[in-house]
Amino acid sequence: MKKKEAVIDTEPSYGPAPLFILSFRQRDELAELAAGAGWRVVAARRAAGAERRFLTSGAAVAVIDARGALGEGREAASAIGGAIAANGGALLALVSRGDTTAIGDFYDAGATHFLASPFSEGEFLQALRYAARHAERMAGEWRATAPAEPLGWRLDVTTRSLLLTPGFARLLDVDEHPKLVALWRRIDPTERRAAMASIRRLSATRQATAFAHDLPGLGRIVQHLQYDVKTGRIDALVEPLGSAPEPASVLRDALIGTRDAGSARRWMDRRLADPDGRPLTAMLVALNRFDMVNAAYGRAAGDALLRAAFKRIEEAASGALVARLGGSEFLVAIEDGGSRVDLVAERIVGDLARPFVTGETIAVLGCRIGVAGREPGDTAASLLRRASEALADARASDSATVRVAEAGGREESIDVLAVELRHAIDRREIDILFQPQVSVPTGAIVGVEALARWDHMLLGTIGADILFAAATRADLEIGLSDHIQRITLERAAAWPAALHGLRLSLNLTAGDIARPGFADLFLDRVDASGFPRSRLTVEIVESGLIEDLGMAATLLATLRSAGVRVAIDDFGTGYSSLAYLKSLPLDYLKIDKKLAQDITGTPRDRVVVRGVIDMARSLGLVVIAEGVETQEQLDLLAKEGCQIYQGFLRSGAISIGALVGLMETAP
């Protein structure tokens, strides 16, 4: 970056606001510079989980610093671009001077502004200013009643003194220095728990968060919180989500705006403002592997794929509003709920799983879908944000293709779980179930995969995805992973004689792999439990969670030399499949559920599955198929050379007692 220059008018025109910055550099000078210019910076260093972090930051402007990290920058832009388009924001991409030819890729992914190095501090801050103005204009298209001045407050944690902005004080009809309890009482009692959980999350290691609630006179709002460690203050930016309907023909706009994201959002706002309260469901559809195809075959092939995907989605969602949001994400808005939405989602998943043919190119994409249904007080902004969060969950999931945002907001449920999780770990409420792995040739159960479950008093049975989301919120990822490993090994070491011949598969997280000295710690844990290393397999997920393949390869080689076997899980869902196979010491390859189920699809589907199995076996890997549900799937997988399967055809995840009973009836 060049020498500092004088800066004029760099403060965001709408007052202090959140800014999301993703940088892969050791020292993020951009975050320091933006914070000094009055932005409330939420900084990230990893592409994994970028979409989730951007959404929860409440920011309208995102910055991706791709200088020296072009591949990671492209991946992050693809992840965030859809959320930018869905929520009417701006994305500033920073590239090295020699990488300006990649600007088109960033634009296709959803970037709205660009800056090539070298650039001065003044030029960077000016670019931020223009990006913020763009976000304002985008929001103005469908947030017509947005306030003209900043709404927010500041709390000194030590003295508990509270200061409101003049606009917020006038809106609430209170003094600018009210008592904290007066502001607290404005929040509905049913939403105070989530609000308190958000405030308690703030710490030196987690300096930004947000929560949503209704506010009399303003409707639904989001409060974006940022904690200043040095001053001990909490700053809050209040974002109103309400909007007024525009006078126009709903039907005409639905027809005219089906291919325009802005028109689609305005149409949704009008439907949500209609007092009839009819159902409205937002469905965000993101194509898998599109970036890989686009990079391999060029933009022309990529554009053709997007047009073909749009057509398939329109046909599958007949009668619904469909729009492309940007990048490889699409919006489907359905004036219905329940079984109609389930049917549309099922059709879209099936249609997008079929191979696409453009010219001489054959591409298998698939998709992930996030779904959110209308709730009281919703606007297009709040409904689409929940759908974006559900889509982020689907992308982060090991196996889920469709995620539905929970009624009342998934965030509130995770907030509750995050508060209670430490006590649940201490009280050993996290249980372990075991899903059988079955030999294809003999039908005998040869192993099991350990799966964590929490039977929550209010929320019912909670699986590993939600468990680890809550653990992330509570900064307990390592603690939860350690706990699951310990109790799984303890349970397996105490198996009755009927289970003594089974292999045990145990999942490792990306956080485990990145921990210094984890191999020695893990092996000590295995030996202390008494479970034999020779019957243990560790599974790692293939969906882009491992950032340093060299570090992962070293760790796994150490475990393998100690007698532990290694499996790559959910193969076929991420972008780095071949790199994983070349770099990591593996014994097993587990085919992703969706890929395994494609075996009963078209002849082309079977060619893809056959290619994966042949490639794995040529590398000396045992192939395990997940999610096998029908005898037809099993028969075709057997013909292609699959050696082991797991799925509901034989059994779901079960207790040790049920597993013993199943073993007694097994061949």
PDB file of C-alpha atoms in Angstrom, residues 433-451 495 498-499 501-507 531 534-540 565-570 587-592 622-628 634 642-655 658-660 662-663 666-667:
ATOM      1  CA  LEU A 433     -25.400 -43.288  18.567  1.00  0.00           C
ATOM      2  CA  PHE A 434     -23.852 -45.691  16.070  1.00  0.00           C
ATOM      3  CA  GLN A 435     -24.823 -46.206  12.409  1.00  0.00           C
ATOM      4  CA  PRO A 436     -23.862 -49.644  11.027  1.00  0.00           C
ATOM      5  CA  GLN A 437     -21.513 -50.000   8.063  1.00  0.00           C
ATOM      6  CA  VAL A 438     -22.327 -53.136   6.073  1.00  0.00           C
ATOM      7  CA  SER A 439     -20.249 -55.317   3.757  1.00  0.00           C
ATOM      8  CA  VAL A 440     -21.839 -55.258   0.305  1.00  0.00           C
ATOM      9  CA  PRO A 441     -20.783 -58.819  -0.710  1.00  0.00           C
ATOM     10  CA  THR A 442     -21.778 -60.573   2.566  1.00  0.00           C
ATOM     11  CA  GLY A 443     -24.361 -58.302   4.215  1.00  0.00           C
ATOM     12  CA  ALA A 444     -22.413 -58.533   7.494  1.00  0.00           C
ATOM     13  CA  ILE A 445     -22.022 -55.461   9.731  1.00  0.00           C
ATOM     14  CA  VAL A 446     -18.297 -54.691   9.726  1.00  0.00           C
ATOM     15  CA  GLY A 447     -18.177 -51.306  11.448  1.00  0.00           C
ATOM     16  CA  VAL A 448     -20.078 -48.303  12.761  1.00  0.00           C
ATOM     17  CA  GLU A 449     -19.864 -44.520  12.524  1.00  0.00           C
ATOM     18  CA  ALA A 450     -20.252 -42.607  15.798  1.00  0.00           C
ATOM     19  CA  LEU A 451     -22.783 -39.749  15.616  1.00  0.00           C
ATOM     20  CA  TRP A 495     -18.771 -52.744  24.037  1.00  0.00           C
ATOM     21  CA  ALA A 498     -20.940 -59.242  20.299  1.00  0.00           C
ATOM     22  CA  LEU A 499     -19.437 -55.972  19.013  1.00  0.00           C
ATOM     23  CA  GLY A 501     -14.998 -57.298  15.900  1.00  0.00           C
ATOM     24  CA  LEU A 502     -16.421 -53.990  14.641  1.00  0.00           C
ATOM     25  CA  ARG A 503     -14.426 -51.033  13.381  1.00  0.00           C
ATOM     26  CA  LEU A 504     -15.246 -47.623  14.864  1.00  0.00           C
ATOM     27  CA  SER A 505     -15.330 -44.488  12.673  1.00  0.00           C
ATOM     28  CA  LEU A 506     -14.909 -41.175  14.499  1.00  0.00           C
ATOM     29  CA  ASN A 507     -15.171 -37.741  12.878  1.00  0.00           C
ATOM     30  CA  PHE A 531      -9.978 -49.125  22.476  1.00  0.00           C
ATOM     31  CA  SER A 534      -6.134 -51.113  14.871  1.00  0.00           C
ATOM     32  CA  ARG A 535      -9.965 -50.973  14.862  1.00  0.00           C
ATOM     33  CA  LEU A 536     -10.251 -47.177  14.730  1.00  0.00           C
ATOM     34  CA  THR A 537     -10.892 -45.017  11.643  1.00  0.00           C
ATOM     35  CA  VAL A 538     -10.856 -41.209  11.663  1.00  0.00           C
ATOM     36  CA  GLU A 539     -13.052 -39.435   9.118  1.00  0.00           C
ATOM     37  CA  ILE A 540     -12.396 -35.997   7.655  1.00  0.00           C
ATOM     38  CA  ARG A 565      -6.978 -45.771   9.431  1.00  0.00           C
ATOM     39  CA  VAL A 566      -8.182 -42.658   7.585  1.00  0.00           C
ATOM     40  CA  ALA A 567     -11.360 -42.025   5.573  1.00  0.00           C
ATOM     41  CA  ILE A 568     -12.357 -39.032   3.489  1.00  0.00           C
ATOM     42  CA  ASP A 569     -16.049 -38.310   4.087  1.00  0.00           C
ATOM     43  CA  ASP A 570     -18.757 -36.880   1.784  1.00  0.00           C
ATOM     44  CA  ASP A 587      -7.612 -45.911   3.408  1.00  0.00           C
ATOM     45  CA  TYR A 588     -11.320 -45.316   2.717  1.00  0.00           C
ATOM     46  CA  LEU A 589     -13.323 -43.073   0.407  1.00  0.00           C
ATOM     47  CA  LYS A 590     -16.918 -42.389   1.479  1.00  0.00           C
ATOM     48  CA  ILE A 591     -19.174 -41.373  -1.405  1.00  0.00           C
ATOM     49  CA  ASP A 592     -21.555 -38.547  -0.520  1.00  0.00           C
ATOM     50  CA  VAL A 622     -12.009 -49.127   0.074  1.00  0.00           C
ATOM     51  CA  VAL A 623     -15.230 -47.461  -1.135  1.00  0.00           C
ATOM     52  CA  ILE A 624     -18.085 -46.802   1.320  1.00  0.00           C
ATOM     53  CA  ALA A 625     -21.435 -45.462   0.053  1.00  0.00           C
ATOM     54  CA  GLU A 626     -23.473 -43.293   2.423  1.00  0.00           C
ATOM     55  CA  GLY A 627     -27.229 -42.757   2.418  1.00  0.00           C
ATOM     56  CA  VAL A 628     -28.240 -46.019   0.737  1.00  0.00           C
ATOM     57  CA  LEU A 634     -27.461 -51.151  -3.360  1.00  0.00           C
ATOM     58  CA  CYS A 642     -18.676 -50.550  -3.971  1.00  0.00           C
ATOM     59  CA  GLN A 643     -17.495 -52.623  -0.983  1.00  0.00           C
ATOM     60  CA  ILE A 644     -19.306 -51.160   2.078  1.00  0.00           C
ATOM     61  CA  TYR A 645     -22.513 -49.173   2.574  1.00  0.00           C
ATOM     62  CA  GLN A 646     -24.415 -47.414   5.343  1.00  0.00           C
ATOM     63  CA  GLY A 647     -27.917 -45.985   5.280  1.00  0.00           C
ATOM     64  CA  PHE A 648     -31.547 -46.527   6.217  1.00  0.00           C
ATOM     65  CA  LEU A 649     -31.792 -49.598   3.973  1.00  0.00           C
ATOM     66  CA  ARG A 650     -30.089 -51.407   6.861  1.00  0.00           C
ATOM     67  CA  SER A 651     -30.341 -49.004   9.816  1.00  0.00           C
ATOM     68  CA  GLY A 652     -30.131 -45.419  10.958  1.00  0.00           C
ATOM     69  CA  ALA A 653     -28.071 -44.335  13.974  1.00  0.00           C
ATOM     70  CA  ILE A 654     -28.955 -46.577  16.944  1.00  0.00           C
ATOM     71  CA  SER A 655     -28.000 -47.254  20.557  1.00  0.00           C
ATOM     72  CA  ALA A 658     -30.126 -51.906  19.434  1.00  0.00           C
ATOM     73  CA  LEU A 659     -26.822 -52.499  17.668  1.00  0.00           C
ATOM     74  CA  VAL A 660     -26.278 -55.744  19.596  1.00  0.00           C
ATOM     75  CA  LEU A 662     -29.066 -56.038  14.959  1.00  0.00           C
ATOM     76  CA  MET A 663     -25.804 -57.969  15.069  1.00  0.00           C
ATOM     77  CA  ALA A 666     -27.172 -60.131  10.790  1.00  0.00           C
ATOM     78  CA  PRO A 667     -25.754 -62.712   8.355  1.00  0.00           C
TER      79      PRO A 667
END
